mmCIF file of C-alpha atoms in Angstrom:
data_model
loop_
_atom_site.group_PDB
_atom_site.id
_atom_site.type_symbol
_atom_site.label_atom_id
_atom_site.label_comp_id
_atom_site.label_asym_id
_atom_site.label_seq_id
_atom_site.Cartn_x
_atom_site.Cartn_y
_atom_site.Cartn_z
ATOM 1 C CA MET T 1 -0.323 -0.071 -0.258
ATOM 2 C CA GLN T 2 2.818 2.547 1.140
ATOM 3 C CA THR T 3 4.463 1.585 -2.478
ATOM 4 C CA THR T 4 1.397 2.409 -4.439
ATOM 5 C CA ALA T 5 0.623 5.812 -2.859
ATOM 6 C CA SER T 6 4.331 6.277 -3.192
ATOM 7 C CA HIS T 7 3.848 5.797 -6.955
ATOM 8 C CA SER T 8 0.598 7.976 -6.897
ATOM 9 C CA LEU T 9 2.252 10.943 -5.193
ATOM 10 C CA SER T 10 5.521 10.678 -7.764
ATOM 11 C CA LEU T 11 3.008 10.759 -10.847
ATOM 12 C CA ALA T 12 1.033 13.650 -9.497
ATOM 13 C CA ALA T 13 4.512 14.944 -8.948
ATOM 14 C CA ALA T 14 5.492 14.308 -12.241
ATOM 15 C CA ARG T 15 1.967 16.067 -13.929
ATOM 16 C CA GLN T 16 2.598 18.924 -11.672
ATOM 17 C CA ALA T 17 6.204 19.674 -12.731
ATOM 18 C CA ALA T 18 5.382 18.879 -16.476
ATOM 19 C CA PRO T 19 3.685 22.237 -17.456
ATOM 20 C CA ALA T 20 6.595 24.133 -15.274
ATOM 21 C CA ARG T 21 9.162 22.428 -17.801
ATOM 22 C CA THR T 22 6.948 23.143 -20.718
ATOM 23 C CA ALA T 23 6.568 26.689 -19.601
ATOM 24 C CA GLY T 24 10.556 26.719 -19.169
ATOM 25 C CA ARG T 25 10.937 25.746 -22.632
ATOM 26 C CA VAL T 26 8.705 27.864 -24.605
ATOM 27 C CA ARG T 27 10.024 31.101 -22.718
ATOM 28 C CA HIS T 28 13.806 29.672 -23.109
ATOM 29 C CA TYR T 29 12.447 29.439 -27.346
ATOM 30 C CA GLY T 30 10.770 32.759 -27.339
ATOM 31 C CA ARG T 31 14.031 34.418 -26.047
ATOM 32 C CA TYR T 32 16.192 33.151 -28.292
ATOM 33 C CA LEU T 33 12.941 33.544 -31.096
ATOM 34 C CA TYR T 34 13.246 37.552 -29.273
ATOM 35 C CA LEU T 35 16.962 37.747 -29.978
ATOM 36 C CA ALA T 36 16.747 36.612 -33.379
ATOM 37 C CA VAL T 37 14.512 39.033 -34.745
ATOM 38 C CA ASN T 38 16.088 41.852 -33.596
ATOM 39 C CA ILE T 39 19.117 40.453 -34.997
ATOM 40 C CA ALA T 40 17.425 40.090 -38.290
ATOM 41 C CA ILE T 41 16.411 43.926 -38.019
ATOM 42 C CA LEU T 42 19.677 45.277 -37.017
ATOM 43 C CA ILE T 43 21.267 43.352 -39.801
ATOM 44 C CA PHE T 44 18.264 45.080 -42.232
ATOM 45 C CA LEU T 45 18.991 48.356 -41.008
ATOM 46 C CA LEU T 46 22.824 48.290 -40.999
ATOM 47 C CA ALA T 47 23.342 46.416 -44.381
ATOM 48 C CA PRO T 48 23.097 49.487 -46.425
ATOM 49 C CA ILE T 49 26.006 51.040 -44.574
ATOM 50 C CA ALA T 50 27.879 47.966 -44.686
ATOM 51 C CA ILE T 51 27.150 47.995 -48.459
ATOM 52 C CA VAL T 52 28.276 51.759 -49.027
ATOM 53 C CA VAL T 53 31.585 51.220 -46.696
ATOM 54 C CA VAL T 54 32.508 48.108 -49.269
ATOM 55 C CA PHE T 55 31.905 50.515 -52.106
ATOM 56 C CA ALA T 56 33.869 53.364 -50.435
ATOM 57 C CA LEU T 57 36.974 51.020 -49.988
ATOM 58 C CA ASN T 58 36.437 49.112 -53.071
ATOM 59 C CA PRO T 59 39.756 50.027 -55.413
ATOM 60 C CA THR T 60 37.789 49.565 -58.344
ATOM 61 C CA PRO T 61 35.272 52.012 -59.696
ATOM 62 C CA PHE T 62 32.478 49.984 -59.106
ATOM 63 C CA ILE T 63 30.433 47.460 -56.384
ATOM 64 C CA GLN T 64 32.125 44.085 -56.416
ATOM 65 C CA PHE T 65 31.831 41.107 -54.622
ATOM 66 C CA PRO T 66 33.789 39.719 -52.723
ATOM 67 C CA PRO T 67 36.092 42.872 -52.702
ATOM 68 C CA VAL T 68 39.031 42.714 -54.349
ATOM 69 C CA GLY T 69 41.000 44.833 -52.066
ATOM 70 C CA VAL T 70 40.897 47.454 -49.325
ATOM 71 C CA SER T 71 41.702 50.939 -50.750
ATOM 72 C CA LEU T 72 41.880 54.721 -49.612
ATOM 73 C CA ARG T 73 41.627 56.150 -53.826
ATOM 74 C CA TRP T 74 37.999 57.448 -53.207
ATOM 75 C CA PHE T 75 38.267 59.239 -50.134
ATOM 76 C CA GLU T 76 41.557 60.782 -51.074
ATOM 77 C CA LYS T 77 39.414 61.732 -54.161
ATOM 78 C CA PHE T 78 36.919 62.996 -52.340
ATOM 79 C CA PHE T 79 39.312 65.140 -49.945
ATOM 80 C CA ALA T 80 41.181 66.202 -52.873
ATOM 81 C CA SER T 81 37.839 67.785 -54.817
ATOM 82 C CA ARG T 82 37.571 71.345 -53.951
ATOM 83 C CA ASP T 83 33.491 71.340 -55.008
ATOM 84 C CA PHE T 84 32.861 68.286 -52.402
ATOM 85 C CA MET T 85 35.315 70.270 -49.534
ATOM 86 C CA HIS T 86 33.435 73.618 -50.307
ATOM 87 C CA ALA T 87 30.241 71.760 -50.111
ATOM 88 C CA LEU T 88 30.644 69.989 -47.016
ATOM 89 C CA GLY T 89 31.868 73.288 -45.505
ATOM 90 C CA PHE T 90 28.444 74.928 -46.248
ATOM 91 C CA SER T 91 26.405 71.514 -45.303
ATOM 92 C CA LEU T 92 28.113 72.269 -41.875
ATOM 93 C CA GLU T 93 27.375 75.804 -41.660
ATOM 94 C CA VAL T 94 23.600 75.156 -42.602
ATOM 95 C CA ALA T 95 23.486 72.514 -40.425
ATOM 96 C CA VAL T 96 24.788 74.343 -37.209
ATOM 97 C CA LEU T 97 22.655 77.619 -38.172
ATOM 98 C CA THR T 98 19.314 74.874 -38.819
ATOM 99 C CA THR T 99 20.169 73.302 -35.088
ATOM 100 C CA ILE T 100 20.208 76.677 -33.087
ATOM 101 C CA SER T 101 17.430 77.801 -34.900
ATOM 102 C CA ALA T 102 15.625 74.754 -34.517
ATOM 103 C CA THR T 103 16.395 73.843 -31.126
ATOM 104 C CA ILE T 104 15.640 77.608 -30.005
ATOM 105 C CA LEU T 105 12.238 78.252 -31.717
ATOM 106 C CA GLY T 106 11.017 74.079 -31.263
ATOM 107 C CA ALA T 107 11.671 74.104 -27.514
ATOM 108 C CA SER T 108 9.972 77.718 -26.944
ATOM 109 C CA ALA T 109 6.993 76.598 -28.709
ATOM 110 C CA ALA T 110 6.748 73.510 -26.867
ATOM 111 C CA LEU T 111 7.023 75.304 -23.695
ATOM 112 C CA ALA T 112 4.252 77.371 -24.714
ATOM 113 C CA LEU T 113 2.271 74.702 -25.647
ATOM 114 C CA ALA T 114 2.559 72.762 -22.620
ATOM 115 C CA ARG T 115 2.376 76.102 -20.088
ATOM 116 C CA GLY T 116 0.716 79.116 -21.674
ATOM 117 C CA ASN T 117 -3.120 77.243 -21.825
ATOM 118 C CA LEU T 118 -3.444 78.873 -25.635
ATOM 119 C CA PRO T 119 -6.786 78.496 -27.172
ATOM 120 C CA GLY T 120 -6.767 75.735 -29.729
ATOM 121 C CA THR T 121 -3.726 74.162 -28.798
ATOM 122 C CA ARG T 122 -4.222 70.587 -30.412
ATOM 123 C CA LEU T 123 -4.714 72.705 -33.279
ATOM 124 C CA ILE T 124 -1.417 74.659 -33.060
ATOM 125 C CA VAL T 125 0.717 71.129 -32.555
ATOM 126 C CA ALA T 126 -1.218 69.941 -35.588
ATOM 127 C CA THR T 127 0.005 72.707 -37.765
ATOM 128 C CA MET T 128 3.640 72.678 -36.157
ATOM 129 C CA LEU T 129 3.519 68.777 -36.723
ATOM 130 C CA SER T 130 2.368 69.128 -40.521
ATOM 131 C CA PRO T 131 5.645 68.769 -42.094
ATOM 132 C CA LEU T 132 6.223 65.592 -41.118
ATOM 133 C CA MET T 133 2.832 64.404 -42.928
ATOM 134 C CA LEU T 134 4.180 66.141 -46.196
ATOM 135 C CA PRO T 135 6.757 64.890 -48.693
ATOM 136 C CA ALA T 136 10.006 66.813 -47.935
ATOM 137 C CA ILE T 137 10.224 67.985 -51.651
ATOM 138 C CA LEU T 138 6.743 69.339 -51.489
ATOM 139 C CA THR T 139 7.899 71.230 -48.682
ATOM 140 C CA GLY T 140 10.911 72.519 -51.097
ATOM 141 C CA LEU T 141 8.805 73.471 -54.090
ATOM 142 C CA ALA T 142 6.370 75.352 -51.748
ATOM 143 C CA LEU T 143 9.385 77.333 -50.387
ATOM 144 C CA PHE T 144 10.713 78.134 -53.893
ATOM 145 C CA GLN T 145 7.649 79.381 -55.497
ATOM 146 C CA THR T 146 7.294 81.526 -52.134
ATOM 147 C CA TYR T 147 10.999 83.330 -52.288
ATOM 148 C CA VAL T 148 10.219 83.735 -56.020
ATOM 149 C CA LEU T 149 6.735 85.583 -55.393
ATOM 150 C CA LEU T 150 8.949 87.436 -52.909
ATOM 151 C CA ASP T 151 11.624 88.325 -55.348
ATOM 152 C CA VAL T 152 14.587 86.976 -52.359
ATOM 153 C CA GLY T 153 16.391 85.065 -54.706
ATOM 154 C CA ARG T 154 17.546 82.115 -53.126
ATOM 155 C CA PRO T 155 20.305 82.940 -50.168
ATOM 156 C CA THR T 156 21.504 81.193 -47.095
ATOM 157 C CA TRP T 157 18.894 82.413 -44.720
ATOM 158 C CA GLY T 158 16.278 81.062 -46.981
ATOM 159 C CA LEU T 159 18.065 77.210 -47.112
ATOM 160 C CA VAL T 160 18.881 77.521 -43.147
ATOM 161 C CA ALA T 161 14.640 78.543 -43.034
ATOM 162 C CA GLY T 162 13.491 75.259 -45.480
ATOM 163 C CA HIS T 163 15.988 73.049 -43.075
ATOM 164 C CA THR T 164 14.459 74.978 -39.812
ATOM 165 C CA LEU T 165 10.745 73.927 -40.904
ATOM 166 C CA VAL T 166 11.406 70.024 -41.453
ATOM 167 C CA THR T 167 13.282 69.779 -38.611
ATOM 168 C CA LEU T 168 11.731 72.146 -36.188
ATOM 169 C CA PRO T 169 8.771 69.475 -35.361
ATOM 170 C CA TYR T 170 11.095 66.997 -33.872
ATOM 171 C CA VAL T 171 12.147 69.163 -31.393
ATOM 172 C CA VAL T 172 8.833 70.376 -30.847
ATOM 173 C CA ARG T 173 7.784 67.032 -30.280
ATOM 174 C CA THR T 174 10.898 65.413 -28.307
ATOM 175 C CA THR T 175 10.191 68.232 -25.838
ATOM 176 C CA LEU T 176 6.923 68.494 -25.746
ATOM 177 C CA ALA T 177 7.573 64.559 -24.573
ATOM 178 C CA VAL T 178 9.992 65.464 -21.835
ATOM 179 C CA LEU T 179 7.339 67.772 -20.710
ATOM 180 C CA HIS T 180 4.299 65.727 -20.346
ATOM 181 C CA ASN T 181 5.591 64.388 -17.223
ATOM 182 C CA PHE T 182 7.702 67.249 -15.952
ATOM 183 C CA ASP T 183 6.866 68.426 -12.365
ATOM 184 C CA LEU T 184 5.581 71.600 -11.529
ATOM 185 C CA ARG T 185 6.379 71.061 -8.347
ATOM 186 C CA LEU T 186 10.106 72.068 -8.804
ATOM 187 C CA GLU T 187 9.921 75.135 -10.420
ATOM 188 C CA GLU T 188 7.438 76.458 -7.654
ATOM 189 C CA ALA T 189 10.136 75.082 -5.045
ATOM 190 C CA ALA T 190 12.851 77.119 -6.843
ATOM 191 C CA ARG T 191 10.217 80.424 -7.132
ATOM 192 C CA ASN T 192 9.494 79.936 -3.384
ATOM 193 C CA LEU T 193 13.286 79.785 -2.577
ATOM 194 C CA GLY T 194 13.820 83.381 -4.176
ATOM 195 C CA ALA T 195 14.778 82.401 -7.616
ATOM 196 C CA SER T 196 14.201 85.055 -10.721
ATOM 197 C CA PRO T 197 11.709 83.603 -13.327
ATOM 198 C CA LEU T 198 14.989 83.805 -15.942
ATOM 199 C CA ARG T 199 17.255 81.283 -13.061
ATOM 200 C CA THR T 200 14.689 79.172 -12.375
ATOM 201 C CA PHE T 201 14.277 78.388 -16.099
ATOM 202 C CA PHE T 202 18.086 77.739 -16.707
ATOM 203 C CA GLU T 203 18.634 75.816 -13.756
ATOM 204 C CA VAL T 204 15.547 73.785 -12.956
ATOM 205 C CA THR T 205 13.385 73.993 -16.026
ATOM 206 C CA LEU T 206 16.040 73.569 -18.701
ATOM 207 C CA PRO T 207 18.191 70.908 -17.327
ATOM 208 C CA LEU T 208 15.053 68.385 -16.839
ATOM 209 C CA ILE T 209 13.840 69.024 -20.416
ATOM 210 C CA LYS T 210 17.227 68.763 -21.793
ATOM 211 C CA PRO T 211 16.915 65.027 -23.153
ATOM 212 C CA GLY T 212 14.137 66.189 -25.184
ATOM 213 C CA VAL T 213 16.026 69.416 -26.355
ATOM 214 C CA LEU T 214 19.079 67.230 -27.057
ATOM 215 C CA ALA T 215 17.138 64.713 -28.936
ATOM 216 C CA GLY T 216 15.365 67.462 -31.594
ATOM 217 C CA ALA T 217 18.814 68.633 -31.607
ATOM 218 C CA ILE T 218 20.629 65.835 -33.089
ATOM 219 C CA PHE T 219 17.852 65.163 -35.429
ATOM 220 C CA ALA T 220 18.066 69.291 -36.512
ATOM 221 C CA PHE T 221 21.930 68.811 -36.722
ATOM 222 C CA VAL T 222 21.201 65.561 -39.558
ATOM 223 C CA SER T 223 19.414 67.700 -41.781
ATOM 224 C CA PHE T 224 22.597 68.512 -43.404
ATOM 225 C CA ASP T 225 21.690 65.442 -45.364
ATOM 226 C CA GLN T 226 18.470 66.344 -46.358
ATOM 227 C CA PHE T 227 18.042 67.056 -49.952
ATOM 228 C CA PRO T 228 14.788 67.192 -51.263
ATOM 229 C CA VAL T 229 14.615 70.800 -49.838
ATOM 230 C CA SER T 230 17.951 71.636 -50.657
ATOM 231 C CA LEU T 231 17.557 70.749 -53.896
ATOM 232 C CA PHE T 232 15.221 73.706 -54.819
ATOM 233 C CA LEU T 233 16.726 76.175 -52.407
ATOM 234 C CA VAL T 234 20.821 75.875 -53.120
ATOM 235 C CA SER T 235 22.292 78.660 -55.214
ATOM 236 C CA PRO T 236 24.977 78.067 -57.803
ATOM 237 C CA GLY T 237 28.168 77.992 -56.167
ATOM 238 C CA ASN T 238 26.249 77.400 -52.507
ATOM 239 C CA GLU T 239 25.210 73.800 -52.723
ATOM 240 C CA THR T 240 25.230 71.068 -49.910
ATOM 241 C CA LEU T 241 26.949 68.213 -50.145
ATOM 242 C CA PRO T 242 23.844 66.275 -51.077
ATOM 243 C CA VAL T 243 22.993 68.826 -54.378
ATOM 244 C CA THR T 244 26.627 68.140 -54.947
ATOM 245 C CA LEU T 245 26.530 64.139 -55.189
ATOM 246 C CA PHE T 246 23.674 64.487 -57.098
ATOM 247 C CA ASN T 247 25.263 66.528 -59.841
ATOM 248 C CA TYR T 248 28.224 64.187 -59.641
ATOM 249 C CA LEU T 249 25.634 61.149 -60.511
ATOM 250 C CA LYS T 250 25.064 62.926 -63.972
ATOM 251 C CA PHE T 251 28.089 62.587 -65.018
ATOM 252 C CA ASP T 252 30.336 59.946 -63.017
ATOM 253 C CA LEU T 253 29.241 57.127 -60.856
ATOM 254 C CA ASP T 254 32.578 55.473 -58.516
ATOM 255 C CA GLY T 255 33.625 54.833 -54.856
ATOM 256 C CA THR T 256 33.752 58.734 -54.926
ATOM 257 C CA ILE T 257 30.064 58.690 -54.019
ATOM 258 C CA GLY T 258 30.151 55.774 -51.433
ATOM 259 C CA ALA T 259 33.415 57.713 -49.469
ATOM 260 C CA ALA T 260 31.393 61.095 -49.450
ATOM 261 C CA SER T 261 28.494 59.054 -47.847
ATOM 262 C CA VAL T 262 30.558 57.911 -45.617
ATOM 263 C CA VAL T 263 31.796 61.119 -44.168
ATOM 264 C CA SER T 264 28.210 61.580 -43.677
ATOM 265 C CA ILE T 265 27.768 59.062 -41.731
ATOM 266 C CA VAL T 266 30.580 59.486 -39.443
ATOM 267 C CA LEU T 267 29.759 62.826 -39.192
ATOM 268 C CA ALA T 268 26.322 62.487 -37.228
ATOM 269 C CA PHE T 269 28.140 59.097 -35.438
ATOM 270 C CA VAL T 270 30.865 62.005 -33.831
ATOM 271 C CA VAL T 271 28.164 64.217 -33.218
ATOM 272 C CA VAL T 272 26.379 61.489 -31.056
ATOM 273 C CA ILE T 273 29.132 60.577 -29.258
ATOM 274 C CA GLY T 274 30.380 64.381 -28.397
ATOM 275 C CA LEU T 275 26.855 64.889 -26.955
ATOM 276 C CA ASP T 276 27.158 61.787 -25.072
ATOM 277 C CA ARG T 277 30.972 62.490 -23.837
ATOM 278 C CA THR T 278 30.206 66.220 -22.605
ATOM 279 C CA VAL T 279 26.327 66.004 -21.868
ATOM 280 C CA GLY T 280 26.112 62.156 -21.051
ATOM 281 C CA LEU T 281 23.074 60.925 -22.919
ATOM 282 C CA ARG T 282 23.428 57.756 -21.587
ATOM 283 C CA SER T 283 21.373 58.972 -18.184
ATOM 284 C CA TYR T 284 18.453 59.851 -20.031
ATOM 285 C CA VAL T 285 18.274 56.446 -22.269
ATOM 286 C CA LYS T 286 15.476 55.431 -19.889
ATOM 287 C CA LEU T 287 13.682 58.831 -20.967
#
């Protein structure tokens, strides 16, 4: 009888342990499936960059797999070209001006929308974010027609205004996202301790909304690669790097295009790393 009872208890325990083992295997395989899907997404996103890098380092003037070697001849050609260097410098100038204007205007607009109790706030937000829903080429064409009607030509400030219009929604959106969880009691505490409104903004408000502002500023800086808007607004002799590459492709196709693309990618990467080293973006990852 004792043996039969022990056997029955063992069977019952085995039956209870079986679902637990099954659930553990499901979680185990689910974890591997999750990792596999994420790795596949990363490969899909990074594969074009890898192809561009191979094209830039390939000694032959065309893409060849497997590569026959490694050469920096296309980078030398890129940095030795006066047109490319002028375009790169002009693109960086436009990017810096765009970043400054878009960051100041976007952060100010987000604060006004979040704190000002303005009538029709939702309509204003939708209007400010509308450039995200329109193709950039239509925005560039509309600005070009506006400048023609105003008879102002195609000045540098017009190009900066166009890039600012396209990148402004990113700053507004990221700053509003941070302000959504902002604790107003912190500002009230600073004011009660005698801080002026200006000091409260720079020592309390701005440090707390800095993650959203910096994220929008990064998007604004990357606008130097904005091609559709630049295509309509640049003037001869003052062309951005994407427009110069587009004109270069009309007559030639070699690894210089890949080298220029790699330089653009590295510039964006350097900006992000620089902000991480100086400001500390990692501390805002959870936001």
